[in-house]
Amino acid sequence: MVEIDVPLVRGLIAEQFPEWAGLDVRPVAIGGWCNRTFHLGDSMLVRLPSAERYVAQVEKEHRYLPALGPRLPLPIPVPLGLGKPGEGYPWPWSVYAWIAGDRSSLRTIADLTVFAEDVADFLLALWKIDASDGPPAGAHNFFRGGALEVYDAETRRSIDILSGEIDVPLITEIWERALASTWKNRPVWVHGDVAEGNLLVRGGRLSAVIDFGSSGTGDPACDLVIAWTLFDEPAARAFRNRVELDAETWERARGWCLWKALITVAGEPGTNPLVKEQHRRWIDRIVADRLSRT
């Protein structure tokens, strides 16, 4: 990953957007893993990919977010400027309008079931948007919306690494059930990373959805993992009822969540070692949910 700090951002702004050169630059409290994020004055932010594998997301967001935003019930990022490599930084980067709100968490959400229904309503609106011109799943979004088979070898390697810590036959069975079906309907727009850090809250309610770097078109199963990562059982039930997707899609959703949890706990390259314990809890939730449905 590239070292990204305040002096670098100030230099890039001064060089490429001199009209904003006098504005204060300061890091966002939780700046993200795939990108580094900085306040630019009080009404904008600067977002820079932290590694080459995230670079394709920049121009994608600039192309598609202005078209998606007016069709959605809540605010999403609005691109204001597309930066170029410079100051020793090798990739394109972005300036966006700042969206006020707190990171979603059990502390900031007033009613988790209502929040789950709000997330479902946002996703239903996203999935209804014409996706015929959208980017299909691929390396640009780590195959969100695509086939889980892409991650089969990686997942099985992680299962082997964790064989002393997990129920290997059960975890393997969950994974293979996820692989056994495909999305047979038309491709839909997917956000690709419906997670706590990308859902903003104001007044206890969902107020905005950010970070569309993993967006694309295809199978909506990847957008359902929050049922295990944040929601409790009543909220997850409300979420399931609201989106009204078939059982096989939920099997694939469980697979998406399991893949991410396994590779993170196993320490696969590119994963964040600071969230291993959180991902262990995801595995426990997935297993408990699967056993409850047998």
C-alpha positions as semicolon CSV with decimal commas, in nm:
position;residue;x (nm);y (nm);z (nm)
1;M;0,000;0,000;0,000
2;V;0,108;0,359;-0,073
3;E;0,178;0,604;0,210
4;I;-0,094;0,868;0,196
5;D;-0,088;1,165;0,433
6;V;-0,207;1,523;0,472
7;P;0,094;1,687;0,296
8;L;0,042;1,464;-0,007
9;V;-0,327;1,552;-0,028
10;R;-0,255;1,923;0,014
11;G;-0,002;1,905;-0,268
12;L;-0,241;1,726;-0,502
13;I;-0,521;1,975;-0,434
14;A;-0,291;2,276;-0,479
15;E;-0,158;2,139;-0,807
16;Q;-0,482;2,018;-0,965
17;F;-0,764;2,210;-0,793
18;P;-0,614;2,545;-0,699
19;E;-0,960;2,689;-0,629
20;W;-0,969;2,463;-0,321
21;A;-0,604;2,503;-0,218
22;G;-0,686;2,723;0,080
23;L;-0,921;2,473;0,241
24;D;-0,823;2,274;0,547
25;V;-0,719;1,911;0,489
26;R;-0,750;1,664;0,776
27;P;-0,797;1,286;0,799
28;V;-1,144;1,141;0,841
29;A;-1,170;0,968;1,180
30;I;-1,216;0,623;1,021
31;G;-1,056;0,659;0,681
32;G;-1,117;0,313;0,538
33;W;-0,903;0,019;0,425
34;C;-0,936;0,024;0,045
35;N;-0,910;0,402;0,025
36;R;-0,773;0,681;0,244
37;T;-1,021;0,961;0,308
38;F;-0,964;1,323;0,411
39;H;-1,189;1,619;0,487
40;L;-1,146;1,906;0,240
41;G;-1,292;2,207;0,413
42;D;-1,633;2,149;0,568
43;S;-1,827;2,032;0,265
44;M;-1,598;1,801;0,065
45;L;-1,376;1,496;0,100
46;V;-1,079;1,357;-0,086
47;R;-1,060;0,984;-0,144
48;L;-0,746;0,807;-0,269
49;P;-0,701;0,437;-0,347
50;S;-0,456;0,276;-0,104
51;A;-0,338;0,008;-0,349
52;E;-0,347;-0,060;-0,723
53;R;-0,623;-0,319;-0,694
54;Y;-0,868;-0,042;-0,597
55;V;-0,781;0,199;-0,878
56;A;-1,044;0,080;-1,130
57;Q;-1,315;0,183;-0,886
58;V;-1,235;0,554;-0,920
59;E;-1,346;0,619;-1,277
60;K;-1,634;0,373;-1,236
61;E;-1,781;0,580;-0,954
62;H;-1,739;0,902;-1,152
63;R;-1,919;0,748;-1,447
64;Y;-2,212;0,579;-1,276
65;L;-2,290;0,752;-0,945
66;P;-2,436;1,067;-1,104
67;A;-2,685;0,845;-1,289
68;L;-2,770;0,624;-0,991
69;G;-2,811;0,898;-0,732
70;P;-3,138;1,056;-0,857
71;R;-3,303;0,713;-0,871
72;L;-3,231;0,620;-0,511
73;P;-3,428;0,710;-0,196
74;L;-3,123;0,819;0,007
75;P;-2,811;1,024;-0,067
76;I;-2,506;0,854;-0,218
77;P;-2,165;1,010;-0,297
78;V;-2,159;1,293;-0,551
79;P;-1,829;1,323;-0,745
80;L;-1,699;1,680;-0,773
81;G;-1,352;1,629;-0,916
82;L;-1,140;1,355;-1,074
83;G;-0,774;1,387;-0,979
84;K;-0,473;1,261;-1,171
85;P;-0,146;1,104;-1,055
86;G;0,090;1,360;-0,909
87;E;0,315;1,455;-0,617
88;G;0,456;1,103;-0,627
89;Y;0,109;0,947;-0,597
90;P;0,063;0,708;-0,892
91;W;-0,315;0,677;-0,942
92;P;-0,637;0,869;-1,010
93;W;-0,828;0,994;-0,707
94;S;-1,152;1,174;-0,627
95;V;-1,311;1,474;-0,463
96;Y;-1,667;1,420;-0,339
97;A;-1,932;1,621;-0,160
98;W;-1,924;1,545;0,212
99;I;-2,229;1,357;0,341
100;A;-2,295;1,421;0,709
101;G;-2,383;1,127;0,932
102;D;-2,248;0,880;1,184
103;R;-2,112;0,540;1,097
104;S;-2,382;0,281;1,158
105;S;-2,339;0,069;1,470
106;L;-2,545;-0,072;1,751
107;R;-2,466;0,251;1,935
108;T;-2,593;0,488;1,665
109;I;-2,893;0,290;1,534
110;A;-3,215;0,361;1,727
111;D;-3,410;0,051;1,622
112;L;-3,223;-0,229;1,448
113;T;-3,534;-0,381;1,289
114;V;-3,642;-0,047;1,142
115;F;-3,287;0,006;1,021
116;A;-3,288;-0,338;0,854
117;E;-3,608;-0,249;0,671
118;D;-3,458;0,083;0,560
119;V;-3,152;-0,098;0,420
120;A;-3,382;-0,342;0,241
121;D;-3,583;-0,057;0,087
122;F;-3,265;0,108;-0,040
123;L;-3,147;-0,218;-0,196
124;L;-3,484;-0,284;-0,355
125;A;-3,466;0,059;-0,519
126;L;-3,109;-0,006;-0,636
127;W;-3,199;-0,347;-0,779
128;K;-3,486;-0,193;-0,979
129;I;-3,260;0,047;-1,171
130;D;-3,189;-0,061;-1,529
131;A;-2,854;-0,243;-1,515
132;S;-2,810;-0,307;-1,887
133;D;-2,535;-0,045;-1,919
134;G;-2,369;-0,124;-1,585
135;P;-2,032;-0,295;-1,538
136;P;-2,058;-0,673;-1,497
137;A;-1,879;-0,840;-1,208
138;G;-1,503;-0,851;-1,248
139;A;-1,171;-0,756;-1,097
140;H;-1,287;-0,393;-1,062
141;N;-1,527;-0,494;-0,781
142;F;-1,368;-0,820;-0,668
143;F;-1,642;-1,011;-0,854
144;R;-1,929;-0,889;-0,637
145;G;-2,244;-0,991;-0,820
146;G;-2,057;-1,269;-0,997
147;A;-2,003;-1,637;-0,930
148;L;-1,865;-1,755;-0,597
149;E;-1,653;-2,012;-0,781
150;V;-1,397;-1,735;-0,832
151;Y;-1,313;-1,772;-0,462
152;D;-1,343;-2,148;-0,429
153;A;-0,971;-2,226;-0,406
154;E;-0,909;-1,936;-0,169
155;T;-1,196;-2,041;0,057
156;R;-1,091;-2,405;0,071
157;R;-0,735;-2,301;0,150
158;S;-0,865;-2,089;0,437
159;I;-1,072;-2,382;0,564
160;D;-0,756;-2,594;0,569
161;I;-0,564;-2,323;0,754
162;L;-0,839;-2,297;1,016
163;S;-0,909;-2,671;1,042
164;G;-0,812;-2,676;1,409
165;E;-1,056;-2,395;1,492
166;I;-1,371;-2,464;1,291
167;D;-1,611;-2,749;1,213
168;V;-1,460;-2,837;0,875
169;P;-1,738;-3,069;0,749
170;L;-2,011;-2,820;0,837
171;I;-1,827;-2,518;0,699
172;T;-1,747;-2,709;0,380
173;E;-2,111;-2,811;0,345
174;I;-2,225;-2,448;0,385
175;W;-1,975;-2,339;0,122
176;E;-2,070;-2,612;-0,125
177;R;-2,441;-2,533;-0,088
178;A;-2,356;-2,172;-0,175
179;L;-2,177;-2,289;-0,490
180;A;-2,463;-2,510;-0,601
181;S;-2,688;-2,243;-0,752
182;T;-2,669;-1,933;-0,970
183;W;-2,877;-1,619;-1,021
184;K;-3,113;-1,697;-1,307
185;N;-3,287;-1,360;-1,336
186;R;-3,168;-1,048;-1,516
187;P;-2,859;-0,880;-1,371
188;V;-2,928;-0,606;-1,119
189;W;-2,718;-0,324;-0,980
190;V;-2,538;-0,429;-0,661
191;H;-2,366;-0,209;-0,407
192;G;-2,121;-0,489;-0,329
193;D;-2,019;-0,386;0,022
194;V;-2,326;-0,328;0,239
195;A;-2,139;-0,296;0,568
196;E;-2,152;-0,084;0,883
197;G;-1,889;0,161;0,762
198;N;-2,079;0,231;0,439
199;L;-2,417;0,300;0,597
200;L;-2,462;0,641;0,759
201;V;-2,705;0,725;1,036
202;R;-2,873;1,046;1,146
203;G;-3,133;1,059;1,420
204;G;-3,097;0,684;1,462
205;R;-3,216;0,606;1,107
206;L;-3,034;0,512;0,787
207;S;-2,956;0,845;0,616
208;A;-2,709;0,770;0,334
209;V;-2,515;0,489;0,164
210;I;-2,153;0,549;0,066
211;D;-1,856;0,374;-0,099
212;F;-1,975;0,225;-0,427
213;G;-1,628;0,099;-0,516
214;S;-1,750;-0,261;-0,515
215;S;-2,060;-0,185;-0,719
216;G;-2,144;-0,361;-1,040
217;T;-2,419;-0,568;-1,196
218;G;-2,523;-0,929;-1,147
219;D;-2,649;-1,142;-0,859
220;P;-2,782;-0,947;-0,555
221;A;-2,673;-1,219;-0,309
222;C;-2,358;-1,027;-0,217
223;D;-2,569;-0,739;-0,085
224;L;-2,733;-0,958;0,182
225;V;-2,435;-1,036;0,405
226;I;-2,534;-0,769;0,656
227;A;-2,797;-1,013;0,780
228;W;-2,511;-1,190;0,963
229;T;-2,259;-0,910;1,015
230;L;-2,480;-0,652;1,190
231;F;-2,841;-0,757;1,234
232;D;-2,975;-0,957;1,527
233;E;-3,231;-1,229;1,462
234;P;-3,546;-1,007;1,462
235;A;-3,377;-0,753;1,234
236;A;-3,243;-1,024;1,002
237;R;-3,592;-1,173;0,979
238;A;-3,741;-0,834;0,890
239;F;-3,468;-0,784;0,630
240;R;-3,535;-1,125;0,474
241;N;-3,908;-1,061;0,461
242;R;-3,862;-0,720;0,303
243;V;-3,631;-0,821;0,018
244;E;-3,831;-1,138;-0,063
245;L;-3,555;-1,336;-0,230
246;D;-3,550;-1,711;-0,277
247;A;-3,376;-1,963;-0,051
248;E;-3,096;-2,033;-0,302
249;T;-3,005;-1,665;-0,315
250;W;-2,976;-1,671;0,063
251;E;-2,748;-1,975;0,038
252;R;-2,519;-1,776;-0,192
253;A;-2,539;-1,479;0,042
254;R;-2,426;-1,701;0,326
255;G;-2,138;-1,811;0,103
256;W;-2,030;-1,452;0,036
257;C;-2,023;-1,379;0,406
258;L;-1,844;-1,704;0,486
259;W;-1,576;-1,643;0,220
260;K;-1,491;-1,298;0,356
261;A;-1,488;-1,418;0,716
262;L;-1,272;-1,722;0,646
263;I;-1,006;-1,543;0,443
264;T;-0,983;-1,264;0,700
265;V;-0,945;-1,497;0,997
266;A;-0,698;-1,709;0,800
267;G;-0,494;-1,397;0,721
268;E;-0,506;-1,414;0,343
269;P;-0,307;-1,137;0,168
270;G;-0,499;-0,811;0,134
271;T;-0,723;-0,868;0,436
272;N;-0,729;-0,642;0,741
273;P;-0,569;-0,815;1,043
274;L;-0,737;-0,572;1,283
275;V;-1,083;-0,721;1,229
276;K;-1,010;-1,092;1,272
277;E;-1,214;-1,128;1,591
278;Q;-1,512;-0,956;1,435
279;H;-1,496;-1,201;1,145
280;R;-1,475;-1,496;1,382
281;R;-1,809;-1,384;1,519
282;W;-1,945;-1,378;1,166
283;I;-1,850;-1,743;1,123
284;D;-2,029;-1,827;1,447
285;R;-2,341;-1,643;1,328
286;I;-2,334;-1,819;0,991
287;V;-2,302;-2,161;1,154
288;A;-2,580;-2,091;1,404
289;D;-2,808;-1,966;1,129
290;R;-2,739;-2,269;0,910
291;L;-2,806;-2,511;1,196
292;S;-3,133;-2,333;1,277
293;R;-3,256;-2,398;0,924
294;T;-3,180;-2,770;0,907
